[in-house]
PDB file of C-alpha atoms in Angstrom:
ATOM      1  CA  MET A  98     -63.624  47.242-141.717  1.00  0.00           C
ATOM      2  CA  ILE A  99     -61.658  47.188-144.959  1.00  0.00           C
ATOM      3  CA  ASP A 100     -63.107  48.853-148.055  1.00  0.00           C
ATOM      4  CA  TYR A 101     -62.372  46.089-150.554  1.00  0.00           C
ATOM      5  CA  GLY A 102     -63.686  48.207-153.410  1.00  0.00           C
ATOM      6  CA  LEU A 103     -60.998  50.751-152.582  1.00  0.00           C
ATOM      7  CA  MET A 104     -58.383  48.009-152.458  1.00  0.00           C
ATOM      8  CA  ARG A 105     -59.412  46.610-155.840  1.00  0.00           C
ATOM      9  CA  GLY A 106     -59.347  50.058-157.419  1.00  0.00           C
ATOM     10  CA  VAL A 107     -55.885  50.862-156.087  1.00  0.00           C
ATOM     11  CA  ARG A 108     -54.623  47.409-157.059  1.00  0.00           C
ATOM     12  CA  ARG A 109     -55.823  47.904-160.641  1.00  0.00           C
ATOM     13  CA  ARG A 110     -54.121  51.291-160.815  1.00  0.00           C
ATOM     14  CA  LEU A 111     -50.842  49.919-159.507  1.00  0.00           C
ATOM     15  CA  THR A 112     -50.978  46.980-161.913  1.00  0.00           C
ATOM     16  CA  ALA A 113     -51.671  49.337-164.836  1.00  0.00           C
ATOM     17  CA  LYS A 114     -48.571  51.309-163.854  1.00  0.00           C
ATOM     18  CA  ARG A 115     -46.582  48.050-164.006  1.00  0.00           C
ATOM     19  CA  PHE A 116     -45.797  48.408-160.343  1.00  0.00           C
ATOM     20  CA  PHE A 117     -44.168  45.198-159.132  1.00  0.00           C
ATOM     21  CA  TYR A 118     -46.897  43.535-157.131  1.00  0.00           C
ATOM     22  CA  ASP A 119     -46.989  40.417-154.957  1.00  0.00           C
ATOM     23  CA  TYR A 120     -48.444  39.098-151.700  1.00  0.00           C
ATOM     24  CA  GLU A 121     -46.219  41.319-149.570  1.00  0.00           C
ATOM     25  CA  TYR A 122     -47.356  44.501-151.302  1.00  0.00           C
ATOM     26  CA  ASP A 123     -50.984  43.384-151.159  1.00  0.00           C
ATOM     27  CA  GLU A 124     -50.643  43.066-147.390  1.00  0.00           C
ATOM     28  CA  ASN A 125     -49.191  46.585-147.292  1.00  0.00           C
ATOM     29  CA  LEU A 126     -52.065  47.829-149.454  1.00  0.00           C
ATOM     30  CA  ARG A 127     -54.666  46.301-147.121  1.00  0.00           C
ATOM     31  CA  HIS A 128     -52.919  47.749-144.080  1.00  0.00           C
ATOM     32  CA  PHE A 129     -52.494  51.286-145.389  1.00  0.00           C
ATOM     33  CA  CYS A 130     -56.044  51.358-146.790  1.00  0.00           C
ATOM     34  CA  LYS A 131     -57.238  50.668-143.255  1.00  0.00           C
ATOM     35  CA  CYS A 132     -54.919  53.310-141.750  1.00  0.00           C
ATOM     36  CA  LEU A 133     -55.920  56.023-144.204  1.00  0.00           C
ATOM     37  CA  GLN A 134     -59.619  55.176-143.918  1.00  0.00           C
ATOM     38  CA  PHE A 135     -59.290  55.658-140.146  1.00  0.00           C
ATOM     39  CA  ILE A 136     -57.581  59.016-140.698  1.00  0.00           C
ATOM     40  CA  ARG A 137     -60.208  60.163-143.198  1.00  0.00           C
ATOM     41  CA  GLY A 138     -63.146  58.860-141.192  1.00  0.00           C
ATOM     42  CA  ASN A 139     -61.996  60.665-138.046  1.00  0.00           C
ATOM     43  CA  ARG A 140     -60.908  63.815-139.914  1.00  0.00           C
ATOM     44  CA  ILE A 141     -57.426  63.584-138.425  1.00  0.00           C
ATOM     45  CA  GLU A 142     -55.229  66.325-139.801  1.00  0.00           C
ATOM     46  CA  GLY A 143     -51.497  65.917-140.242  1.00  0.00           C
ATOM     47  CA  ASP A 144     -48.738  64.876-142.560  1.00  0.00           C
ATOM     48  CA  ILE A 145     -47.445  61.399-143.369  1.00  0.00           C
ATOM     49  CA  LEU A 146     -43.877  60.506-142.400  1.00  0.00           C
ATOM     50  CA  GLU A 147     -41.992  57.417-143.559  1.00  0.00           C
ATOM     51  CA  PHE A 148     -38.622  56.406-142.153  1.00  0.00           C
ATOM     52  CA  GLY A 149     -36.898  53.901-144.426  1.00  0.00           C
ATOM     53  CA  VAL A 150     -38.058  54.598-147.971  1.00  0.00           C
ATOM     54  CA  PHE A 151     -35.856  52.201-149.985  1.00  0.00           C
ATOM     55  CA  ARG A 152     -37.377  52.020-153.512  1.00  0.00           C
ATOM     56  CA  GLY A 153     -40.587  53.810-152.603  1.00  0.00           C
ATOM     57  CA  ALA A 154     -43.110  50.950-152.653  1.00  0.00           C
ATOM     58  CA  THR A 155     -44.960  52.218-149.584  1.00  0.00           C
ATOM     59  CA  LEU A 156     -44.892  55.824-150.804  1.00  0.00           C
ATOM     60  CA  ILE A 157     -46.423  54.734-154.117  1.00  0.00           C
ATOM     61  CA  ILE A 158     -49.162  52.741-152.378  1.00  0.00           C
ATOM     62  CA  ILE A 159     -49.995  55.564-149.948  1.00  0.00           C
ATOM     63  CA  ASP A 160     -50.035  58.173-152.722  1.00  0.00           C
ATOM     64  CA  GLU A 161     -52.467  56.082-154.782  1.00  0.00           C
ATOM     65  CA  ILE A 162     -54.789  55.510-151.820  1.00  0.00           C
ATOM     66  CA  ILE A 163     -54.813  59.229-150.992  1.00  0.00           C
ATOM     67  CA  LYS A 164     -55.714  60.107-154.583  1.00  0.00           C
ATOM     68  CA  ARG A 165     -58.771  57.867-154.363  1.00  0.00           C
ATOM     69  CA  ILE A 166     -60.092  58.593-150.873  1.00  0.00           C
ATOM     70  CA  MET A 167     -59.298  62.322-150.649  1.00  0.00           C
ATOM     71  CA  ASN A 168     -60.564  63.197-154.126  1.00  0.00           C
ATOM     72  CA  GLY A 169     -63.216  65.905-153.903  1.00  0.00           C
ATOM     73  CA  GLU A 170     -63.277  65.949-150.099  1.00  0.00           C
ATOM     74  CA  HIS A 171     -62.957  68.998-147.892  1.00  0.00           C
ATOM     75  CA  GLN A 172     -60.235  67.408-145.765  1.00  0.00           C
ATOM     76  CA  LYS A 173     -56.804  68.715-146.670  1.00  0.00           C
ATOM     77  CA  SER A 174     -54.654  66.191-148.521  1.00  0.00           C
ATOM     78  CA  PRO A 175     -51.534  65.490-146.431  1.00  0.00           C
ATOM     79  CA  GLN A 176     -47.956  66.151-147.390  1.00  0.00           C
ATOM     80  CA  ILE A 177     -45.767  63.031-147.482  1.00  0.00           C
ATOM     81  CA  TYR A 178     -42.196  63.048-146.160  1.00  0.00           C
ATOM     82  CA  GLY A 179     -39.724  60.227-146.751  1.00  0.00           C
ATOM     83  CA  PHE A 180     -36.467  59.904-144.811  1.00  0.00           C
ATOM     84  CA  ASP A 181     -33.623  57.651-145.920  1.00  0.00           C
ATOM     85  CA  SER A 182     -29.817  57.574-145.941  1.00  0.00           C
ATOM     86  CA  PHE A 183     -29.841  56.049-149.463  1.00  0.00           C
ATOM     87  CA  GLU A 184     -26.759  54.147-148.327  1.00  0.00           C
ATOM     88  CA  GLY A 185     -28.656  51.201-146.924  1.00  0.00           C
ATOM     89  CA  LEU A 186     -28.650  50.235-143.266  1.00  0.00           C
ATOM     90  CA  PRO A 187     -25.991  51.635-140.941  1.00  0.00           C
ATOM     91  CA  GLU A 188     -23.626  49.246-139.175  1.00  0.00           C
ATOM     92  CA  PRO A 189     -25.772  47.202-136.750  1.00  0.00           C
ATOM     93  CA  LYS A 190     -24.663  47.380-133.124  1.00  0.00           C
ATOM     94  CA  GLY A 191     -25.497  45.487-129.949  1.00  0.00           C
ATOM     95  CA  LYS A 192     -28.608  43.319-130.213  1.00  0.00           C
ATOM     96  CA  ASP A 193     -29.204  44.535-133.778  1.00  0.00           C
ATOM     97  CA  THR A 194     -26.333  42.307-134.914  1.00  0.00           C
ATOM     98  CA  LYS A 195     -28.404  39.221-134.071  1.00  0.00           C
ATOM     99  CA  HIS A 196     -30.688  39.496-137.100  1.00  0.00           C
ATOM    100  CA  PRO A 197     -29.298  37.504-140.070  1.00  0.00           C
ATOM    101  CA  GLU A 198     -30.671  39.871-142.745  1.00  0.00           C
ATOM    102  CA  PHE A 199     -29.842  43.272-141.271  1.00  0.00           C
ATOM    103  CA  ARG A 200     -26.299  44.249-142.207  1.00  0.00           C
ATOM    104  CA  ARG A 201     -24.533  47.422-143.280  1.00  0.00           C
ATOM    105  CA  GLY A 202     -25.570  48.532-146.773  1.00  0.00           C
ATOM    106  CA  LYS A 203     -28.660  46.295-146.926  1.00  0.00           C
ATOM    107  CA  TYR A 204     -31.608  47.963-148.750  1.00  0.00           C
ATOM    108  CA  ARG A 205     -29.409  50.456-150.535  1.00  0.00           C
ATOM    109  CA  CYS A 206     -31.027  52.546-153.270  1.00  0.00           C
ATOM    110  CA  THR A 207     -29.953  55.884-154.705  1.00  0.00           C
ATOM    111  CA  LYS A 208     -32.191  58.918-154.351  1.00  0.00           C
ATOM    112  CA  GLU A 209     -32.309  59.336-158.130  1.00  0.00           C
ATOM    113  CA  ASP A 210     -33.434  55.717-158.584  1.00  0.00           C
ATOM    114  CA  LEU A 211     -36.206  56.370-156.078  1.00  0.00           C
ATOM    115  CA  LEU A 212     -37.326  59.576-157.805  1.00  0.00           C
ATOM    116  CA  GLN A 213     -37.368  57.846-161.202  1.00  0.00           C
ATOM    117  CA  ARG A 214     -39.539  55.103-159.741  1.00  0.00           C
ATOM    118  CA  LEU A 215     -41.918  57.654-158.205  1.00  0.00           C
ATOM    119  CA  ARG A 216     -42.196  59.572-161.474  1.00  0.00           C
ATOM    120  CA  LYS A 217     -42.851  56.352-163.402  1.00  0.00           C
ATOM    121  CA  ALA A 218     -45.674  55.554-160.970  1.00  0.00           C
ATOM    122  CA  LYS A 219     -47.045  59.102-161.504  1.00  0.00           C
ATOM    123  CA  VAL A 220     -46.770  59.955-157.831  1.00  0.00           C
ATOM    124  CA  ASN A 221     -47.797  63.520-157.014  1.00  0.00           C
ATOM    125  CA  ILE A 222     -44.246  64.831-156.541  1.00  0.00           C
ATOM    126  CA  GLU A 223     -45.534  68.175-155.260  1.00  0.00           C
ATOM    127  CA  LYS A 224     -46.908  66.332-152.230  1.00  0.00           C
ATOM    128  CA  VAL A 225     -43.855  64.112-151.645  1.00  0.00           C
ATOM    129  CA  HIS A 226     -40.674  65.425-150.030  1.00  0.00           C
ATOM    130  CA  ILE A 227     -37.543  63.299-149.696  1.00  0.00           C
ATOM    131  CA  VAL A 228     -34.922  63.962-147.006  1.00  0.00           C
ATOM    132  CA  GLU A 229     -31.549  62.300-147.572  1.00  0.00           C
ATOM    133  CA  GLY A 230     -29.022  61.494-144.850  1.00  0.00           C
ATOM    134  CA  TRP A 231     -28.285  59.453-141.749  1.00  0.00           C
ATOM    135  CA  TYR A 232     -30.966  60.100-139.150  1.00  0.00           C
ATOM    136  CA  GLU A 233     -28.574  61.209-136.421  1.00  0.00           C
ATOM    137  CA  ASP A 234     -27.219  63.872-138.797  1.00  0.00           C
ATOM    138  CA  VAL A 235     -30.369  65.260-140.431  1.00  0.00           C
ATOM    139  CA  LEU A 236     -33.208  64.801-137.930  1.00  0.00           C
ATOM    140  CA  THR A 237     -32.898  68.116-136.105  1.00  0.00           C
ATOM    141  CA  SER A 238     -35.341  70.650-134.694  1.00  0.00           C
ATOM    142  CA  ASP A 239     -34.248  73.023-137.463  1.00  0.00           C
ATOM    143  CA  LEU A 240     -35.310  70.459-140.076  1.00  0.00           C
ATOM    144  CA  ARG A 241     -38.743  70.162-138.479  1.00  0.00           C
ATOM    145  CA  LYS A 242     -39.164  73.938-138.672  1.00  0.00           C
ATOM    146  CA  GLN A 243     -37.824  74.014-142.231  1.00  0.00           C
ATOM    147  CA  LEU A 244     -40.302  71.353-143.378  1.00  0.00           C
ATOM    148  CA  GLY A 245     -43.150  72.952-141.444  1.00  0.00           C
ATOM    149  CA  ILE A 246     -44.250  69.682-139.855  1.00  0.00           C
ATOM    150  CA  LYS A 247     -46.565  70.300-136.903  1.00  0.00           C
ATOM    151  CA  LYS A 248     -48.777  67.221-136.632  1.00  0.00           C
ATOM    152  CA  ALA A 249     -48.409  63.750-138.103  1.00  0.00           C
ATOM    153  CA  SER A 250     -51.468  61.692-138.967  1.00  0.00           C
ATOM    154  CA  LEU A 251     -49.426  58.610-139.941  1.00  0.00           C
ATOM    155  CA  ILE A 252     -45.845  57.658-139.082  1.00  0.00           C
ATOM    156  CA  ASP A 253     -44.441  54.592-140.844  1.00  0.00           C
ATOM    157  CA  ILE A 254     -41.318  53.232-139.152  1.00  0.00           C
ATOM    158  CA  ASP A 255     -39.434  50.908-141.491  1.00  0.00           C
ATOM    159  CA  CYS A 256     -36.011  51.346-139.900  1.00  0.00           C
ATOM    160  CA  ASP A 257     -35.305  47.671-139.097  1.00  0.00           C
ATOM    161  CA  LEU A 258     -32.798  48.570-136.372  1.00  0.00           C
ATOM    162  CA  TYR A 259     -33.262  49.630-132.748  1.00  0.00           C
ATOM    163  CA  GLN A 260     -31.090  52.761-132.764  1.00  0.00           C
ATOM    164  CA  SER A 261     -32.518  54.106-136.025  1.00  0.00           C
ATOM    165  CA  THR A 262     -36.026  53.648-134.606  1.00  0.00           C
ATOM    166  CA  VAL A 263     -35.088  55.455-131.380  1.00  0.00           C
ATOM    167  CA  THR A 264     -33.774  58.428-133.367  1.00  0.00           C
ATOM    168  CA  ALA A 265     -36.862  58.564-135.603  1.00  0.00           C
ATOM    169  CA  LEU A 266     -39.343  58.325-132.720  1.00  0.00           C
ATOM    170  CA  ASN A 267     -37.576  60.994-130.673  1.00  0.00           C
ATOM    171  CA  TRP A 268     -37.643  63.371-133.642  1.00  0.00           C
ATOM    172  CA  CYS A 269     -41.336  62.664-134.277  1.00  0.00           C
ATOM    173  CA  GLU A 270     -42.399  63.151-130.645  1.00  0.00           C
ATOM    174  CA  PRO A 271     -43.542  66.802-130.981  1.00  0.00           C
ATOM    175  CA  SER A 272     -45.667  65.804-134.003  1.00  0.00           C
ATOM    176  CA  ILE A 273     -47.411  62.870-132.314  1.00  0.00           C
ATOM    177  CA  GLY A 274     -50.926  63.751-131.200  1.00  0.00           C
ATOM    178  CA  GLN A 275     -54.372  62.354-130.567  1.00  0.00           C
ATOM    179  CA  GLY A 276     -55.253  59.841-133.281  1.00  0.00           C
ATOM    180  CA  THR A 277     -51.805  59.614-134.853  1.00  0.00           C
ATOM    181  CA  ILE A 278     -51.139  56.129-136.230  1.00  0.00           C
ATOM    182  CA  ILE A 279     -47.621  54.760-135.771  1.00  0.00           C
ATOM    183  CA  SER A 280     -46.907  51.746-137.964  1.00  0.00           C
ATOM    184  CA  PHE A 281     -43.880  49.468-137.531  1.00  0.00           C
ATOM    185  CA  ASP A 282     -42.895  47.384-140.543  1.00  0.00           C
ATOM    186  CA  ASP A 283     -40.421  45.206-138.616  1.00  0.00           C
ATOM    187  CA  TRP A 284     -42.330  44.774-135.359  1.00  0.00           C
ATOM    188  CA  TYR A 285     -42.047  40.987-135.269  1.00  0.00           C
ATOM    189  CA  CYS A 286     -38.459  40.695-136.460  1.00  0.00           C
ATOM    190  CA  TYR A 287     -35.904  39.324-133.984  1.00  0.00           C
ATOM    191  CA  GLU A 288     -38.276  36.405-133.330  1.00  0.00           C
ATOM    192  CA  GLY A 289     -40.876  38.814-131.953  1.00  0.00           C
ATOM    193  CA  ARG A 290     -38.782  39.670-128.882  1.00  0.00           C
ATOM    194  CA  PRO A 291     -39.984  42.821-127.074  1.00  0.00           C
ATOM    195  CA  ASP A 292     -36.439  43.732-126.024  1.00  0.00           C
ATOM    196  CA  HIS A 293     -35.076  43.872-129.584  1.00  0.00           C
ATOM    197  CA  GLY A 294     -35.410  46.130-132.615  1.00  0.00           C
ATOM    198  CA  GLU A 295     -38.448  48.328-133.202  1.00  0.00           C
ATOM    199  CA  GLN A 296     -40.424  46.776-130.332  1.00  0.00           C
ATOM    200  CA  HIS A 297     -37.694  47.635-127.844  1.00  0.00           C
ATOM    201  CA  ALA A 298     -37.411  51.199-129.145  1.00  0.00           C
ATOM    202  CA  PHE A 299     -41.175  51.816-128.943  1.00  0.00           C
ATOM    203  CA  ASN A 300     -41.509  50.270-125.486  1.00  0.00           C
ATOM    204  CA  GLN A 301     -38.777  52.586-124.213  1.00  0.00           C
ATOM    205  CA  PHE A 302     -40.349  55.565-125.968  1.00  0.00           C
ATOM    206  CA  LEU A 303     -43.703  54.954-124.275  1.00  0.00           C
ATOM    207  CA  ALA A 304     -42.000  54.601-120.886  1.00  0.00           C
ATOM    208  CA  LEU A 305     -40.333  57.992-121.386  1.00  0.00           C
ATOM    209  CA  HIS A 306     -43.627  59.642-122.377  1.00  0.00           C
ATOM    210  CA  PRO A 307     -46.361  58.576-119.927  1.00  0.00           C
ATOM    211  CA  ASP A 308     -48.795  61.013-121.569  1.00  0.00           C
ATOM    212  CA  ILE A 309     -48.743  58.780-124.665  1.00  0.00           C
ATOM    213  CA  THR A 310     -50.627  55.485-124.817  1.00  0.00           C
ATOM    214  CA  ALA A 311     -50.779  53.147-127.796  1.00  0.00           C
ATOM    215  CA  LYS A 312     -53.726  50.950-128.770  1.00  0.00           C
ATOM    216  CA  PRO A 313     -53.019  48.079-131.211  1.00  0.00           C
ATOM    217  CA  PHE A 314     -54.758  48.749-134.524  1.00  0.00           C
ATOM    218  CA  SER A 315     -53.681  46.659-137.509  1.00  0.00           C
ATOM    219  CA  GLU A 316     -51.258  43.837-138.255  1.00  0.00           C
ATOM    220  CA  TYR A 317     -50.002  42.921-141.707  1.00  0.00           C
ATOM    221  CA  SER A 318     -47.997  40.091-143.212  1.00  0.00           C
ATOM    222  CA  TRP A 319     -45.886  38.293-140.572  1.00  0.00           C
ATOM    223  CA  HIS A 320     -43.839  41.288-139.513  1.00  0.00           C
ATOM    224  CA  GLY A 321     -45.866  44.519-139.271  1.00  0.00           C
ATOM    225  CA  LYS A 322     -48.047  46.120-136.601  1.00  0.00           C
ATOM    226  CA  SER A 323     -49.569  49.562-136.048  1.00  0.00           C
ATOM    227  CA  PHE A 324     -50.960  51.515-133.105  1.00  0.00           C
ATOM    228  CA  ILE A 325     -53.423  54.374-132.586  1.00  0.00           C
ATOM    229  CA  ILE A 326     -52.051  57.005-130.236  1.00  0.00           C
ATOM    230  CA  THR A 327     -53.910  58.655-127.386  1.00  0.00           C
ATOM    231  CA  ARG A 328     -52.116  61.693-125.998  1.00  0.00           C
ATOM    232  CA  ASN A 329     -53.554  63.218-122.854  1.00  0.00           C
ATOM    233  CA  SER A 330     -51.890  66.609-123.149  1.00  0.00           C
ATOM    234  CA  ARG A 331     -52.837  67.263-126.780  1.00  0.00           C
TER     235      ARG A 331
END
């Protein structure tokens, strides 16, 4: 059940900060309120990881929700990690070329532009860590140790493309545990085909890891879907 009082409070705060707001962002707000309420209600520990940051809209929304629902609680406030090339999408290959919107350089934003936007929105920068670079270059086991990420409570996949999603999921695998939510922003792109894009990557990931099962949790707008993870070995 959605806490509409929480939604209204966050919406007012974002509007006061002159955060660009429309139907799409309101759908994201509803979705991430539900995700973070689940995490808080079940006392699920872990950090928040977002792959595909762009201009930081989701980071700003998540940060504002956390400020409201974690305030004064004993549960540790999570660290937030954002991963982006800041060069836009890589060159689409294979089936990824079939989407009319996804092309090289799409969704490009500089890291400094992102940081300025986060500061303007008064995001808690001490809790937000930005990693710049192509996923295949920067997502290493050494990076995981360097960042100190052990468990993820929420993973937001906004990679658009199949291969980028594969790389992100494989890197996250050691951090995926019981109760982790994995959210896919582009789940229903490619006409909703299960053998394309993020759907294809996640289906393959689950087949490779039979100890992981995914229960549908929340859908938002026309394109997004999230899952609650059950992991037998953890």
